[in-house]
Tab-separated table of C-alpha atoms and ligand atoms in Angstrom:
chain	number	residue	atom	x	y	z
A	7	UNK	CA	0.000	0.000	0.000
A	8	UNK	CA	1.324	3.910	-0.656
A	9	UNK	CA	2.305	5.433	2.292
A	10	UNK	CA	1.235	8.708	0.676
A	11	UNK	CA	-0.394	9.350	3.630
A	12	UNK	CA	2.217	9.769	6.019
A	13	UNK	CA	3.754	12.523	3.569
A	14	UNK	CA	0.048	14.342	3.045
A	15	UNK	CA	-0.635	14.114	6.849
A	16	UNK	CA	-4.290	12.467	6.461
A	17	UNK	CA	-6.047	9.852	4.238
A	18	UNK	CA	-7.796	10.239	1.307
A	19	UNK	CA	-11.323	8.345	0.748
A	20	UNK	CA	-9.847	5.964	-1.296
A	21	UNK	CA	-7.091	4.716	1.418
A	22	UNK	CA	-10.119	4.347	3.987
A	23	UNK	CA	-11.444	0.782	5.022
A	24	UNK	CA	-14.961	0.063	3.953
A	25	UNK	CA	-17.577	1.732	5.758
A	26	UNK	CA	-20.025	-0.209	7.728
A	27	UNK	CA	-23.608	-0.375	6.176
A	28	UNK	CA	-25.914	1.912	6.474
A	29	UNK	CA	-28.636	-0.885	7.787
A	30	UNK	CA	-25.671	-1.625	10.551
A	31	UNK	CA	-24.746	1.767	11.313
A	32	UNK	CA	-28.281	2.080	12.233
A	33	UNK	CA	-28.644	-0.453	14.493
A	34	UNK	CA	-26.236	0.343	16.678
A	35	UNK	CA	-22.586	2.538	17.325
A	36	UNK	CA	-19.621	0.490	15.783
A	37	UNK	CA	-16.372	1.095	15.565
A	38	UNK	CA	-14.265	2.293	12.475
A	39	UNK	CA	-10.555	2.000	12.593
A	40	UNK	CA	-8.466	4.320	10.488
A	41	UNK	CA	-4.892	2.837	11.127
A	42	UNK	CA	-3.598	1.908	8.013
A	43	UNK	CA	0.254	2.067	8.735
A	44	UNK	CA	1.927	-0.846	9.568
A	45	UNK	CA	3.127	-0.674	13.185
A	46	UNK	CA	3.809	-2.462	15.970
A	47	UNK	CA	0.931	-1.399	17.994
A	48	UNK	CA	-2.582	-3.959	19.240
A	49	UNK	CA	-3.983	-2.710	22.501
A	50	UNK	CA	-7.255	-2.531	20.179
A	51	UNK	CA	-7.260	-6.210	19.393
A	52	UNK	CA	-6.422	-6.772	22.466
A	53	UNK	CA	-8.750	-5.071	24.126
A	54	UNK	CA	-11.707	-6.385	22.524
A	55	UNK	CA	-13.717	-8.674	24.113
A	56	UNK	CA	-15.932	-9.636	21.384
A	57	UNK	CA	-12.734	-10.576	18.958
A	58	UNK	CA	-14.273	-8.237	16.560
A	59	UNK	CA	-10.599	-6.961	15.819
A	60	UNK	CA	-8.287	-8.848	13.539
A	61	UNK	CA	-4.738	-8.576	13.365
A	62	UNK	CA	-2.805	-11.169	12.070
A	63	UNK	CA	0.352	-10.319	13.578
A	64	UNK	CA	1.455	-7.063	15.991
A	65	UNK	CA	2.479	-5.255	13.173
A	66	UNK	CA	-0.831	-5.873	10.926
A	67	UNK	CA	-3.455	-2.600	10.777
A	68	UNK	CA	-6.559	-3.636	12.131
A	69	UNK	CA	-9.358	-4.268	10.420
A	70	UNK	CA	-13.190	-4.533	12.345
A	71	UNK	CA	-15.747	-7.243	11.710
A	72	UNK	CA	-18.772	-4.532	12.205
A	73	UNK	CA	-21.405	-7.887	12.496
A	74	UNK	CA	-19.206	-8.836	15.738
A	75	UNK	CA	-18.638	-5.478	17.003
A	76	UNK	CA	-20.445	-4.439	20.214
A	77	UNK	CA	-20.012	-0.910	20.515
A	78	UNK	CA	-18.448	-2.030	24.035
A	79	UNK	CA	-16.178	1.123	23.267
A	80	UNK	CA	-13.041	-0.799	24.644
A	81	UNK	CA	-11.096	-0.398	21.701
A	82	UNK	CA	-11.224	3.789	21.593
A	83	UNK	CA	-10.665	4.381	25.353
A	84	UNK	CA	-6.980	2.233	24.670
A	85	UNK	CA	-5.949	3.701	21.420
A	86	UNK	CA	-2.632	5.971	21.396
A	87	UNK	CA	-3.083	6.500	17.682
A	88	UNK	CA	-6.664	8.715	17.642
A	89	UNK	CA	-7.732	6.316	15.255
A	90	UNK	CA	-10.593	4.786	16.479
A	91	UNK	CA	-14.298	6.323	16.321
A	92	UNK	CA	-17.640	5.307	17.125
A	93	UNK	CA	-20.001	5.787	14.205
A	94	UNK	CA	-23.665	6.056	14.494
A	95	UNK	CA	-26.752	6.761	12.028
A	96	UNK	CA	-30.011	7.884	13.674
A	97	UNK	CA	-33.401	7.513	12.470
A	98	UNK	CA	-34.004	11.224	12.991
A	99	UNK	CA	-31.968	11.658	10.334
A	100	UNK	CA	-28.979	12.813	12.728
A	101	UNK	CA	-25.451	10.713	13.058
A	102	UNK	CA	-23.326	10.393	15.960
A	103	UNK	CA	-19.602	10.414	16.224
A	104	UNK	CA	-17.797	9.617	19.395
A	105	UNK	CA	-13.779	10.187	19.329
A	106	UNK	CA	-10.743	10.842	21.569
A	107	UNK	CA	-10.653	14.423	23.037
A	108	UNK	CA	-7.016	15.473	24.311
A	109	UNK	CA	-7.849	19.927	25.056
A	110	UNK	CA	-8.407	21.994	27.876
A	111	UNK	CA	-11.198	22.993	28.972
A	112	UNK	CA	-12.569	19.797	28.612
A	113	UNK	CA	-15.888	19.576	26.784
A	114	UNK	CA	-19.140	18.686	28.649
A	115	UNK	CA	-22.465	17.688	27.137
A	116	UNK	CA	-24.913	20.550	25.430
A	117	UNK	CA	-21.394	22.296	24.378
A	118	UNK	CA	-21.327	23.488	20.392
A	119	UNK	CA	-18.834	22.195	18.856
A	120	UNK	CA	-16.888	23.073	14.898
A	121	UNK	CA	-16.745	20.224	13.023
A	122	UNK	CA	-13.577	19.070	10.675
A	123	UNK	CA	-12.851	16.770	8.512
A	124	UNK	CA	-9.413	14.728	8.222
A	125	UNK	CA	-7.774	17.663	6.221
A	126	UNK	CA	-8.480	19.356	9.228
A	127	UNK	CA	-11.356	21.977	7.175
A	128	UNK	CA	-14.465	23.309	9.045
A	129	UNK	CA	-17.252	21.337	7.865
A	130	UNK	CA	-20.290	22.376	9.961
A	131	UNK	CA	-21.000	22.490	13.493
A	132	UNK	CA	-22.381	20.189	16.258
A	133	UNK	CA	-23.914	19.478	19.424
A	134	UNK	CA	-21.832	17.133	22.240
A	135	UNK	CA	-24.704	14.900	23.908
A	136	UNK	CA	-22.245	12.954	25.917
A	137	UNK	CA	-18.498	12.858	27.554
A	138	UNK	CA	-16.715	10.344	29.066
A	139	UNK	CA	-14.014	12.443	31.075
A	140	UNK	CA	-10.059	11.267	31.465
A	141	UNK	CA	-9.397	9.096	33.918
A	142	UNK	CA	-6.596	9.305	36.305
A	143	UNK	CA	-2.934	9.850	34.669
A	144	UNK	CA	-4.828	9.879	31.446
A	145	UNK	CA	-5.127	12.589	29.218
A	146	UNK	CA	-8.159	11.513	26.873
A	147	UNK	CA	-11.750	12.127	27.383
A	148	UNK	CA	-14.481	10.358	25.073
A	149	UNK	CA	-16.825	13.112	23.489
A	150	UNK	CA	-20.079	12.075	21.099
A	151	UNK	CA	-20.980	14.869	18.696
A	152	UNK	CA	-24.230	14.749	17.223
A	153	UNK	CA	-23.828	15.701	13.555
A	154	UNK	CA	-26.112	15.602	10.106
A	155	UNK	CA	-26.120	12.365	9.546
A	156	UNK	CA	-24.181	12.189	6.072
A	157	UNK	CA	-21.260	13.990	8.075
A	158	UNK	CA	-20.665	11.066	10.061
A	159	UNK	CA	-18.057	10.187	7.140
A	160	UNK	CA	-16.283	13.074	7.633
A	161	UNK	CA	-15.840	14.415	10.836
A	162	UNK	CA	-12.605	13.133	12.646
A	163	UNK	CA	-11.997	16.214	15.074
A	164	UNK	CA	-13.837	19.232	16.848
A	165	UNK	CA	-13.066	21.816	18.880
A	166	UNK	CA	-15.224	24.426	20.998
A	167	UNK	CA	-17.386	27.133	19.042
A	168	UNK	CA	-16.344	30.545	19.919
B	7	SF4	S1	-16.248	-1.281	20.212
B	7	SF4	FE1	-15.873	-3.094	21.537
B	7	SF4	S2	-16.600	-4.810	20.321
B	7	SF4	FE2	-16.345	-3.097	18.887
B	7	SF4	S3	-14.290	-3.339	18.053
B	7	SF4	FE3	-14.127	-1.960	19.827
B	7	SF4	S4	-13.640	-3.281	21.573
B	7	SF4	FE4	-14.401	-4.618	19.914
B	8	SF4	S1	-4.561	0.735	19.176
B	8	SF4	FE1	-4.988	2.408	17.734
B	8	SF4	S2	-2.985	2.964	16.866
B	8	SF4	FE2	-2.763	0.916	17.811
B	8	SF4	S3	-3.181	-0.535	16.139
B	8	SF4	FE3	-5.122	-0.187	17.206
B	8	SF4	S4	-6.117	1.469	16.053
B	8	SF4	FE4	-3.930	1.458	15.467
């Protein structure tokens, strides 16, 4: 595989893993891995409790069995990469996207939020409906942004409006 992406500094559609279905992203969060880059790195795998993960050896990028995933959310609290989220379609027509959070002030629930994409370009704005703050000698809070559901795709950071 090109490793175009470590010169560009993010991936391009085309280097992305598939996307869960629509039918599964509406039945429940799942995880999506965006770790392409062969290194020795598996606290995901290992973490995983419903072997939803595979990795054939330490080295190998993971790659998620969305049918087996739980949404357990084991897998994103261990990550040192950032490259786990938690995708979600709604049937209001709304999409949630839970990811790693590592700036002060820490964001809390009801908090607006600007929304970018992997480039790191505004792409809309969003509500956070739930945090899961750091826990001790950690650094990373959890944070859920509700987002239009087609955005779901495309939003892999946020940071506070205003
Ligand atoms: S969310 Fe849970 S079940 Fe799904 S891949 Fe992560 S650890 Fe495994
Ligand atoms: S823990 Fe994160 S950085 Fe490490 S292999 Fe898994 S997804 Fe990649």
């Amino acid at each position: 595989m090109s490793l175009g992406y470590l010169e560009r500094g993010y991936l391009e559609k085309e280097e992305l893993p598939p996307f869960p279905s629509e039918e599964r992203l509406k039945k429940k969060t799942v995880a999506y891995i965006e770790c392409p880059q062969p290194i020795p790195c598996s606290p995901c795998f290992e973490s995983c409790p419903a072997n939803a993960i595979e990795m054939k050896n330490i080295n190998d990028p993971p790659k998620v069995d969305y049918e087996k995933c739980t949404g357990c959310m084991k897998c994103i609290r261990v990550c040192p990469g950032l490259a786990i989220f938690m995708l979600r379609l709604r049937d209001d027509g709304m999409g949630e996207v839970t990811l790693q959070y590592e700036f002060l002030p820490w964001l809390k629930k009801g908090d607006r939020v600007k929304l970018y994409n992997r480039k790191g370009e505004e792409v809309g704005e969003g509500v956070v409906n739930w945090v899961l703050p750091p826990e001790r000698n950690d650094n990373t809070s959890l944070v859920r942004v509700e987002v239009p559901a087609e955005l779901i795709f495309e939003v892999r950071a946020v940071r506070p409006v205003g």
